[in-house]
Amino acid sequence: MKLWGGRFKIDADKLAAKFTASISFDNRLAKYDCIGSIAHVKMLGKQEIIPSKDAVKIVAALKNILKKIETGKFKVDFACEDIHTNIEKEVIKLAGEAGKKMHTARSRNDQVALDEKLYLRAEIIDIHSKLQKVIISLDKWSALHAGMIIPGFTHMQHAQPVKFEEYIGAYTEMLNRDIWRLTNAYERTNIMPLGACALAGTSFPIDRKFVAEELDFSMPTKNTIDSVSDRDHIIEFISDCAIIAMHLSRISEEMVIWSTKEFAYVEISDAFTTGSSIMPQKKNPDIFELIRGRTGRVYGSLMGILTVMKGLPLAYNSDMQEDKIHLFTAVDSIKETLDILGILFNNIKLKSENIKKTLLKDYSDAVEVANYLVKKGMNFKDAHTVTGKLVLYCIEENKDFNNLGVGDFKVFSKLFEKDVYEVLKVK
Ligand code: ARG
């Protein structure tokens, strides 16, 4: 079935019809297509654009279809061009002639813009709560090791000792900013485009404010041409997803490193690792590797949507049908990743003893030693040089600060006293 055809003399070529159809992927919008249409038809009835008895019939049909969709009983008809066509066909089946009035004062251009905004709002809320779950699991993990000190790195070299909870706190800060960004994206998504019709609005006396309120949007869009040609909210959302994916890849990379024999800071539970078909001893941190690798899908979606929109003249163009591929890919990838990450940290053991050992000979108290000299009256530049020489001495003599006597310290500066061991207690 098609929503058009009157001006065509011959049927569409089979391959052309298949190529232009979007039902194979936009059927995911079915629920939102019904929800949007219910608000639209209520408005048509209220404004007496269609008889109110017809509006009632159409709304009942849409609610019926919606229930089927929500219970998984709705059968998508892949012979339809798109989901809008599919739902309209069902409405006509259930509501008869009245159903043919549903598409009054509307175009698929503003309809699809509305459907995608309804879908995106729900997905933003869902991703927000999944991010929150990961944050909670990270908080739980760090609380398990409250007060523990681990090496902090710069340039991947031991830099200064830090608290484990601060380290993990750096991850949760990233994720909190991701939530913040999504909240901003939600605000810009939450503006109602229906009523723009094809691009120029309609001569019917529609009530866009009513539709916006029915669907809980903050307001209707201002410009009809922009309403059907704007996909900024989708681009913004996928950019946010790309940043989330980048953050998750950083966390994952760290866990891959921490689980190596060389580091051995963590042990990931067998249940969340895999083995090798040839090397019996192997236990691989696949999930973290895959999260790191999946970043490619999300970056790909961002490049994809930006390229779809680049150079598009106003207003709606069929190129924009492709937006869903990128949107859905980003949504699926981020949600699946957050789901697994939300349980992964509860299945990672921190090998505290190994971590403690690595702290012993890493000279990461050097800044504290230099600061100690500054507090005793030396300028920081000289204190830095003196401490550097002290570190060099230790490296050459295979010693660490803790097994130097006060006399050893004094060789480097007379300012050193017994209380220098106090600053070394940071660990
Ligand atoms: N399937 C289209 C999309 O996803 C719906 C809008 C089609 N409009 C049109 N005039 N062909 O963007």
Short mmCIF file of C-alpha atoms and ligand atoms in Angstrom, two decimals:
data_model
loop_
_atom_site.label_atom_id
_atom_site.label_comp_id
_atom_site.label_asym_id
_atom_site.label_seq_id
_atom_site.Cartn_x
_atom_site.Cartn_y
_atom_site.Cartn_z
CA MET A 1 0.00 0.00 0.00
CA LYS A 2 1.05 3.58 -0.73
CA LEU A 3 -0.09 6.97 0.56
CA TRP A 4 0.11 8.39 -2.96
CA GLY A 5 -0.38 7.21 -6.53
CA GLY A 6 -3.16 9.27 -8.14
CA ARG A 7 -0.88 11.07 -10.54
CA PHE A 8 1.11 7.98 -11.58
CA LYS A 9 0.29 6.03 -14.73
CA ILE A 10 2.33 2.93 -14.00
CA ASP A 11 3.26 1.11 -10.84
CA ALA A 12 6.64 1.61 -9.26
CA ASP A 13 9.39 -0.68 -10.45
CA LYS A 14 9.90 -3.42 -7.84
CA LEU A 15 13.53 -2.59 -7.24
CA ALA A 16 12.76 1.15 -7.05
CA ALA A 17 9.99 0.49 -4.51
CA LYS A 18 12.34 -1.64 -2.42
CA PHE A 19 15.09 0.95 -2.62
CA THR A 20 12.89 3.86 -1.56
CA ALA A 21 11.05 2.02 1.23
CA SER A 22 12.03 2.59 4.85
CA ILE A 23 9.70 0.07 6.53
CA SER A 24 12.59 -2.34 7.18
CA PHE A 25 14.02 0.08 9.73
CA ASP A 26 11.44 2.77 10.56
CA ASN A 27 8.99 0.14 11.91
CA ARG A 28 10.79 0.83 15.17
CA LEU A 29 8.84 4.11 15.30
CA ALA A 30 5.44 2.33 15.24
CA LYS A 31 4.54 3.16 18.83
CA TYR A 32 5.42 6.82 18.44
CA ASP A 33 3.59 7.07 15.13
CA CYS A 34 0.40 6.00 16.95
CA ILE A 35 0.98 8.30 19.91
CA GLY A 36 1.59 11.27 17.59
CA SER A 37 -1.44 10.46 15.47
CA ILE A 38 -3.71 10.19 18.51
CA ALA A 39 -2.84 13.75 19.53
CA HIS A 40 -3.19 14.96 15.93
CA VAL A 41 -6.61 13.38 15.44
CA LYS A 42 -7.90 14.65 18.80
CA MET A 43 -6.91 18.12 17.62
CA LEU A 44 -8.63 17.62 14.25
CA GLY A 45 -11.83 16.66 16.09
CA LYS A 46 -11.62 19.51 18.60
CA GLN A 47 -11.08 22.04 15.80
CA GLU A 48 -13.95 20.50 13.82
CA ILE A 49 -11.61 19.90 10.91
CA ILE A 50 -13.03 16.37 10.83
CA PRO A 51 -16.33 15.29 12.47
CA SER A 52 -15.74 14.44 16.13
CA LYS A 53 -17.40 11.01 15.72
CA ASP A 54 -14.76 10.16 13.10
CA ALA A 55 -12.00 11.41 15.38
CA VAL A 56 -13.31 9.13 18.13
CA LYS A 57 -13.27 6.13 15.77
CA ILE A 58 -9.74 6.86 14.57
CA VAL A 59 -8.42 7.37 18.10
CA ALA A 60 -10.00 4.08 19.19
CA ALA A 61 -8.36 2.30 16.25
CA LEU A 62 -4.99 3.87 17.05
CA LYS A 63 -5.27 2.87 20.71
CA ASN A 64 -6.09 -0.65 19.63
CA ILE A 65 -3.01 -0.76 17.37
CA LEU A 66 -0.87 0.80 20.10
CA LYS A 67 -1.88 -1.94 22.52
CA LYS A 68 -0.91 -4.57 19.92
CA ILE A 69 2.45 -2.89 19.41
CA GLU A 70 3.10 -2.73 23.13
CA THR A 71 2.23 -6.38 23.65
CA GLY A 72 4.30 -7.48 20.65
CA LYS A 73 1.22 -8.57 18.72
CA PHE A 74 1.44 -6.02 15.93
CA LYS A 75 2.56 -7.57 12.64
CA VAL A 76 4.58 -5.16 10.55
CA ASP A 77 3.51 -5.27 6.90
CA PHE A 78 6.76 -5.05 4.99
CA ALA A 79 4.83 -4.51 1.78
CA CYS A 80 4.10 -0.98 3.02
CA GLU A 81 6.49 1.79 2.06
CA ASP A 82 7.01 3.01 5.59
CA ILE A 83 5.59 2.82 9.10
CA HIS A 84 3.24 5.77 8.54
CA THR A 85 1.65 3.91 5.63
CA ASN A 86 1.49 0.72 7.68
CA ILE A 87 -0.32 2.34 10.61
CA GLU A 88 -2.70 4.22 8.33
CA LYS A 89 -3.60 0.98 6.56
CA GLU A 90 -4.42 -0.62 9.92
CA VAL A 91 -6.47 2.41 11.01
CA ILE A 92 -8.53 2.24 7.84
CA LYS A 93 -9.04 -1.47 8.40
CA LEU A 94 -10.36 -0.82 11.93
CA ALA A 95 -12.13 2.55 11.56
CA GLY A 96 -13.34 2.22 7.97
CA GLU A 97 -13.92 5.38 5.89
CA ALA A 98 -13.24 7.61 8.93
CA GLY A 99 -9.66 6.32 8.93
CA LYS A 100 -9.07 7.99 5.59
CA LYS A 101 -9.41 11.36 7.35
CA MET A 102 -6.49 10.79 9.72
CA HIS A 103 -3.87 12.34 7.45
CA THR A 104 -5.78 15.65 7.08
CA ALA A 105 -3.64 18.76 7.73
CA ARG A 106 -0.45 16.76 7.99
CA SER A 107 2.36 15.46 5.80
CA ARG A 108 4.75 12.61 6.37
CA ASN A 109 7.47 15.24 6.55
CA ASP A 110 6.21 16.73 9.81
CA GLN A 111 4.89 13.34 10.93
CA VAL A 112 8.29 11.66 10.76
CA ALA A 113 9.93 14.66 12.46
CA LEU A 114 7.40 14.27 15.29
CA ASP A 115 7.82 10.48 15.53
CA GLU A 116 11.58 10.79 15.76
CA LYS A 117 11.37 13.45 18.47
CA LEU A 118 8.96 11.29 20.50
CA TYR A 119 11.29 8.31 20.07
CA LEU A 120 14.40 10.30 20.87
CA ARG A 121 12.91 11.79 24.05
CA ALA A 122 12.18 8.29 25.36
CA GLU A 123 15.63 7.03 24.43
CA ILE A 124 17.34 10.00 26.09
CA ILE A 125 15.48 9.24 29.32
CA ASP A 126 16.42 5.56 29.04
CA ILE A 127 20.10 6.25 28.37
CA HIS A 128 20.12 8.76 31.21
CA SER A 129 18.98 6.07 33.63
CA LYS A 130 21.46 3.53 32.23
CA LEU A 131 24.28 6.04 32.75
CA GLN A 132 23.06 6.52 36.29
CA LYS A 133 23.26 2.75 36.86
CA VAL A 134 26.88 2.67 35.70
CA ILE A 135 27.66 5.57 38.04
CA ILE A 136 26.03 3.72 40.94
CA SER A 137 28.03 0.56 40.18
CA LEU A 138 31.26 2.58 40.02
CA ASP A 139 30.41 4.28 43.32
CA LYS A 140 29.78 0.87 44.86
CA TRP A 141 33.12 -0.40 43.60
CA SER A 142 35.04 2.55 44.99
CA ALA A 143 33.18 2.36 48.33
CA LEU A 144 34.38 -1.25 48.66
CA HIS A 145 37.95 0.07 48.70
CA ALA A 146 37.46 3.32 50.57
CA GLY A 147 40.76 4.87 51.64
CA MET A 148 42.85 2.71 49.35
CA ILE A 149 45.79 4.42 47.62
CA ILE A 150 46.75 3.59 44.05
CA PRO A 151 49.33 5.05 41.68
CA GLY A 152 48.08 7.99 39.65
CA PHE A 153 49.56 8.27 36.17
CA THR A 154 50.60 10.95 33.75
CA HIS A 155 52.20 9.89 30.44
CA MET A 156 51.36 6.36 31.65
CA GLN A 157 54.18 6.71 34.20
CA HIS A 158 53.62 6.66 37.95
CA ALA A 159 53.00 10.28 38.87
CA GLN A 160 51.51 10.77 42.34
CA PRO A 161 49.64 8.46 44.69
CA VAL A 162 45.89 9.03 44.64
CA LYS A 163 42.87 7.61 46.40
CA PHE A 164 41.06 4.84 44.52
CA GLU A 165 37.79 6.66 45.10
CA GLU A 166 39.21 9.80 43.46
CA TYR A 167 40.37 7.74 40.51
CA ILE A 168 36.96 6.17 40.05
CA GLY A 169 35.43 9.57 40.78
CA ALA A 170 37.13 10.83 37.61
CA TYR A 171 35.12 8.29 35.63
CA THR A 172 31.86 9.23 37.31
CA GLU A 173 32.55 12.91 36.60
CA MET A 174 32.82 12.05 32.88
CA LEU A 175 29.52 10.20 33.03
CA ASN A 176 27.84 12.98 34.99
CA ARG A 177 28.81 15.43 32.25
CA ASP A 178 27.34 12.99 29.72
CA ILE A 179 24.05 13.09 31.61
CA TRP A 180 24.22 16.88 31.69
CA ARG A 181 24.81 17.00 27.92
CA LEU A 182 21.87 14.65 27.28
CA THR A 183 19.67 16.84 29.45
CA ASN A 184 20.53 19.79 27.21
CA ALA A 185 19.88 17.73 24.09
CA TYR A 186 16.48 16.75 25.52
CA GLU A 187 15.50 20.41 25.86
CA ARG A 188 16.14 21.06 22.18
CA THR A 189 14.44 17.82 21.13
CA ASN A 190 11.37 18.70 23.15
CA ILE A 191 9.89 21.17 20.64
CA MET A 192 6.89 20.02 18.64
CA PRO A 193 7.12 20.11 14.79
CA LEU A 194 3.67 18.82 13.74
CA GLY A 195 1.59 21.33 11.79
CA ALA A 196 4.49 22.26 9.52
CA CYS A 197 2.98 19.77 7.06
CA ALA A 198 5.08 19.37 3.92
CA LEU A 199 6.91 22.64 4.66
CA ALA A 200 4.45 25.49 4.40
CA GLY A 201 1.91 24.74 7.13
CA THR A 202 -1.77 24.34 6.28
CA SER A 203 -4.85 26.40 5.58
CA PHE A 204 -6.85 24.26 8.07
CA PRO A 205 -7.41 25.95 11.47
CA ILE A 206 -5.09 23.60 13.39
CA ASP A 207 -4.15 24.07 17.05
CA ARG A 208 -0.46 23.30 17.39
CA LYS A 209 -0.30 24.38 21.01
CA PHE A 210 -2.92 21.76 21.86
CA VAL A 211 -0.90 19.01 20.14
CA ALA A 212 2.26 20.16 21.93
CA GLU A 213 0.49 20.01 25.28
CA GLU A 214 -1.11 16.63 24.56
CA LEU A 215 2.32 15.20 23.84
CA ASP A 216 4.07 17.00 26.66
CA PHE A 217 6.34 19.12 24.46
CA SER A 218 7.53 22.45 25.82
CA MET A 219 6.16 24.37 22.80
CA PRO A 220 5.50 24.12 19.05
CA THR A 221 8.36 24.94 16.66
CA LYS A 222 8.37 28.49 15.26
CA ASN A 223 9.24 27.99 11.60
CA THR A 224 7.49 25.40 9.44
CA ILE A 225 10.32 25.12 6.89
CA ASP A 226 12.87 24.52 9.62
CA SER A 227 10.55 22.06 11.38
CA VAL A 228 10.71 19.53 8.54
CA SER A 229 14.34 20.11 7.59
CA ASP A 230 15.90 20.18 11.05
CA ARG A 231 17.77 17.14 12.34
CA ASP A 232 20.07 19.09 14.67
CA HIS A 233 18.67 17.32 17.73
CA ILE A 234 19.60 13.95 16.20
CA ILE A 235 23.09 15.18 15.35
CA GLU A 236 23.45 16.64 18.83
CA PHE A 237 22.25 13.43 20.44
CA ILE A 238 24.64 11.27 18.40
CA SER A 239 27.49 13.67 19.23
CA ASP A 240 26.63 13.16 22.88
CA CYS A 241 26.66 9.40 22.25
CA ALA A 242 30.06 9.72 20.59
CA ILE A 243 31.41 11.47 23.69
CA ILE A 244 29.87 8.77 25.90
CA ALA A 245 31.47 6.07 23.71
CA MET A 246 34.81 7.86 23.92
CA HIS A 247 34.53 7.98 27.72
CA LEU A 248 33.59 4.30 27.91
CA SER A 249 36.50 3.40 25.64
CA ARG A 250 38.89 5.19 27.99
CA ILE A 251 37.54 3.35 31.02
CA SER A 252 37.69 0.07 29.09
CA GLU A 253 41.24 0.63 27.92
CA GLU A 254 42.30 1.21 31.51
CA MET A 255 40.65 -2.04 32.61
CA VAL A 256 42.35 -3.93 29.77
CA ILE A 257 45.70 -2.55 30.96
CA TRP A 258 44.92 -3.17 34.62
CA SER A 259 44.07 -6.80 33.88
CA THR A 260 47.41 -7.55 32.15
CA LYS A 261 50.03 -9.69 33.89
CA GLU A 262 52.30 -6.66 33.89
CA PHE A 263 49.86 -4.53 35.88
CA ALA A 264 47.72 -7.17 37.59
CA TYR A 265 45.66 -4.55 39.41
CA VAL A 266 42.37 -6.31 38.71
CA GLU A 267 40.93 -9.75 38.15
CA ILE A 268 37.80 -9.84 36.03
CA SER A 269 35.37 -12.64 36.93
CA ASP A 270 35.44 -15.70 34.65
CA ALA A 271 31.79 -15.01 33.90
CA PHE A 272 32.76 -11.81 32.09
CA THR A 273 35.84 -12.96 30.20
CA THR A 274 36.52 -15.44 27.42
CA GLY A 275 39.23 -17.93 26.53
CA SER A 276 41.35 -18.70 23.52
CA SER A 277 40.82 -21.59 21.09
CA ILE A 278 44.54 -22.30 20.98
CA MET A 279 46.16 -20.96 24.15
CA PRO A 280 44.65 -22.79 27.13
CA GLN A 281 46.04 -20.32 29.66
CA LYS A 282 44.30 -17.29 28.17
CA LYS A 283 41.59 -15.27 29.90
CA ASN A 284 40.71 -12.27 27.79
CA PRO A 285 39.01 -9.01 28.84
CA ASP A 286 36.81 -9.17 25.72
CA ILE A 287 33.96 -7.11 27.02
CA PHE A 288 36.17 -4.12 27.62
CA GLU A 289 37.86 -4.65 24.27
CA LEU A 290 34.48 -4.78 22.56
CA ILE A 291 33.26 -1.66 24.32
CA ARG A 292 36.43 0.07 23.13
CA GLY A 293 35.84 -1.28 19.64
CA ARG A 294 32.19 -0.32 19.53
CA THR A 295 33.19 3.31 19.69
CA GLY A 296 33.69 2.86 15.96
CA ARG A 297 29.98 2.23 15.41
CA VAL A 298 28.99 5.40 17.26
CA TYR A 299 31.64 7.60 15.62
CA GLY A 300 30.49 6.08 12.34
CA SER A 301 26.90 7.13 13.10
CA LEU A 302 28.04 10.65 13.83
CA MET A 303 29.96 10.88 10.56
CA GLY A 304 26.99 9.27 8.84
CA ILE A 305 24.37 11.73 10.06
CA LEU A 306 26.62 14.75 9.52
CA THR A 307 27.24 13.61 5.96
CA VAL A 308 23.54 12.99 5.32
CA MET A 309 22.74 16.55 6.38
CA LYS A 310 25.72 18.29 4.80
CA GLY A 311 24.76 20.61 1.97
CA LEU A 312 21.05 19.71 2.05
CA PRO A 313 18.93 22.55 0.68
CA LEU A 314 15.68 23.40 2.46
CA ALA A 315 13.40 21.76 3.30
CA TYR A 316 12.69 18.00 3.49
CA ASN A 317 14.84 15.81 1.21
CA SER A 318 14.73 12.02 0.95
CA ASP A 319 18.34 11.85 2.10
CA MET A 320 16.92 12.48 5.57
CA GLN A 321 15.19 9.10 5.57
CA GLU A 322 18.68 7.70 6.22
CA ASP A 323 18.94 9.57 9.53
CA LYS A 324 17.24 6.68 11.33
CA ILE A 325 19.95 4.18 10.44
CA HIS A 326 22.51 6.31 12.23
CA LEU A 327 20.21 7.24 15.10
CA PHE A 328 19.23 3.62 15.80
CA THR A 329 22.81 2.37 15.52
CA ALA A 330 23.99 4.93 18.06
CA VAL A 331 21.08 4.22 20.44
CA ASP A 332 21.53 0.42 20.29
CA SER A 333 25.25 0.55 20.68
CA ILE A 334 25.23 2.92 23.66
CA LYS A 335 22.40 1.11 25.45
CA GLU A 336 23.92 -2.34 25.08
CA THR A 337 27.28 -1.02 26.22
CA LEU A 338 25.87 0.73 29.27
CA ASP A 339 23.84 -2.36 30.21
CA ILE A 340 26.88 -4.61 30.35
CA LEU A 341 29.06 -1.98 31.98
CA GLY A 342 26.42 -1.49 34.66
CA ILE A 343 27.09 -5.01 35.97
CA LEU A 344 30.73 -5.43 35.03
CA PHE A 345 32.31 -3.45 37.87
CA ASN A 346 30.56 -5.62 40.42
CA ASN A 347 32.48 -8.52 38.91
CA ILE A 348 35.98 -7.12 39.06
CA LYS A 349 38.26 -7.82 42.00
CA LEU A 350 40.86 -5.22 42.89
CA LYS A 351 44.20 -6.90 43.68
CA SER A 352 45.12 -4.56 46.52
CA GLU A 353 48.34 -6.37 47.46
CA ASN A 354 49.79 -6.06 43.96
CA ILE A 355 48.83 -2.41 43.82
CA LYS A 356 50.51 -1.73 47.16
CA LYS A 357 53.69 -3.41 45.91
CA THR A 358 53.87 -1.23 42.83
CA LEU A 359 53.59 1.88 44.99
CA LEU A 360 56.69 1.00 46.98
CA LYS A 361 59.37 1.67 44.43
CA ASP A 362 57.70 4.23 42.22
CA TYR A 363 59.07 7.45 43.85
CA SER A 364 55.62 8.93 43.45
CA ASP A 365 56.14 10.79 46.75
CA ALA A 366 58.79 12.92 45.07
CA VAL A 367 56.48 15.94 44.76
CA GLU A 368 55.75 15.66 48.48
CA VAL A 369 59.49 15.55 49.23
CA ALA A 370 60.06 18.67 47.08
CA ASN A 371 57.12 20.42 48.78
CA TYR A 372 58.64 19.44 52.14
CA LEU A 373 61.83 21.32 51.25
CA VAL A 374 59.80 24.33 50.12
CA LYS A 375 58.01 24.38 53.45
CA LYS A 376 61.46 24.35 55.11
CA GLY A 377 62.45 27.49 53.14
CA MET A 378 63.91 26.31 49.81
CA ASN A 379 62.49 27.68 46.53
CA PHE A 380 60.56 25.14 44.49
CA LYS A 381 63.02 25.17 41.56
CA ASP A 382 65.93 24.12 43.78
CA ALA A 383 63.72 21.71 45.73
CA HIS A 384 62.75 20.06 42.42
CA THR A 385 66.44 19.63 41.45
CA VAL A 386 67.47 18.33 44.88
CA THR A 387 64.62 15.80 44.91
CA GLY A 388 65.44 14.76 41.36
CA LYS A 389 69.02 14.03 42.41
CA LEU A 390 67.71 12.08 45.39
CA VAL A 391 65.51 9.96 43.06
CA LEU A 392 68.47 9.33 40.76
CA TYR A 393 70.56 8.21 43.73
CA CYS A 394 67.80 5.82 44.82
CA ILE A 395 67.44 4.37 41.31
CA GLU A 396 71.20 3.82 41.03
CA GLU A 397 71.45 2.32 44.50
CA ASN A 398 68.23 0.32 44.06
CA LYS A 399 66.63 1.98 47.09
CA ASP A 400 63.40 3.80 47.78
CA PHE A 401 62.76 6.85 49.98
CA ASN A 402 61.56 4.72 52.87
CA ASN A 403 64.82 2.85 53.33
CA LEU A 404 67.00 5.99 53.32
CA GLY A 405 68.27 7.18 56.69
CA VAL A 406 68.06 10.86 57.69
CA GLY A 407 71.80 11.05 57.02
CA ASP A 408 71.23 9.89 53.42
CA PHE A 409 68.66 12.66 52.96
CA LYS A 410 70.98 15.24 54.51
CA VAL A 411 73.64 14.54 51.85
CA PHE A 412 71.24 16.20 49.42
CA SER A 413 70.07 19.07 51.65
CA LYS A 414 70.66 20.14 55.21
CA LEU A 415 67.00 21.06 55.45
CA PHE A 416 65.99 17.40 55.71
CA GLU A 417 65.04 16.34 59.28
CA LYS A 418 63.43 13.27 60.83
CA ASP A 419 59.98 14.65 60.01
CA VAL A 420 60.57 13.93 56.30
CA TYR A 421 59.17 10.44 56.96
CA GLU A 422 55.85 12.09 57.79
CA VAL A 423 55.35 13.20 54.18
CA LEU A 424 56.29 9.72 53.00
CA LYS A 425 53.37 8.35 54.98
CA VAL A 426 50.97 9.61 52.32
CA LYS A 427 50.94 6.12 50.91
N1 ARG B 1 10.14 7.62 5.26
C1 ARG B 1 10.34 9.06 5.30
C2 ARG B 1 11.48 9.40 6.26
O1 ARG B 1 11.84 8.56 7.02
C3 ARG B 1 9.10 9.73 5.76
C4 ARG B 1 8.88 11.06 5.13
C5 ARG B 1 8.69 10.87 3.67
N2 ARG B 1 8.26 12.03 3.00
C6 ARG B 1 8.26 12.04 1.69
N3 ARG B 1 7.77 13.11 1.16
N4 ARG B 1 8.71 11.09 0.98
O2 ARG B 1 12.02 10.46 6.25
#
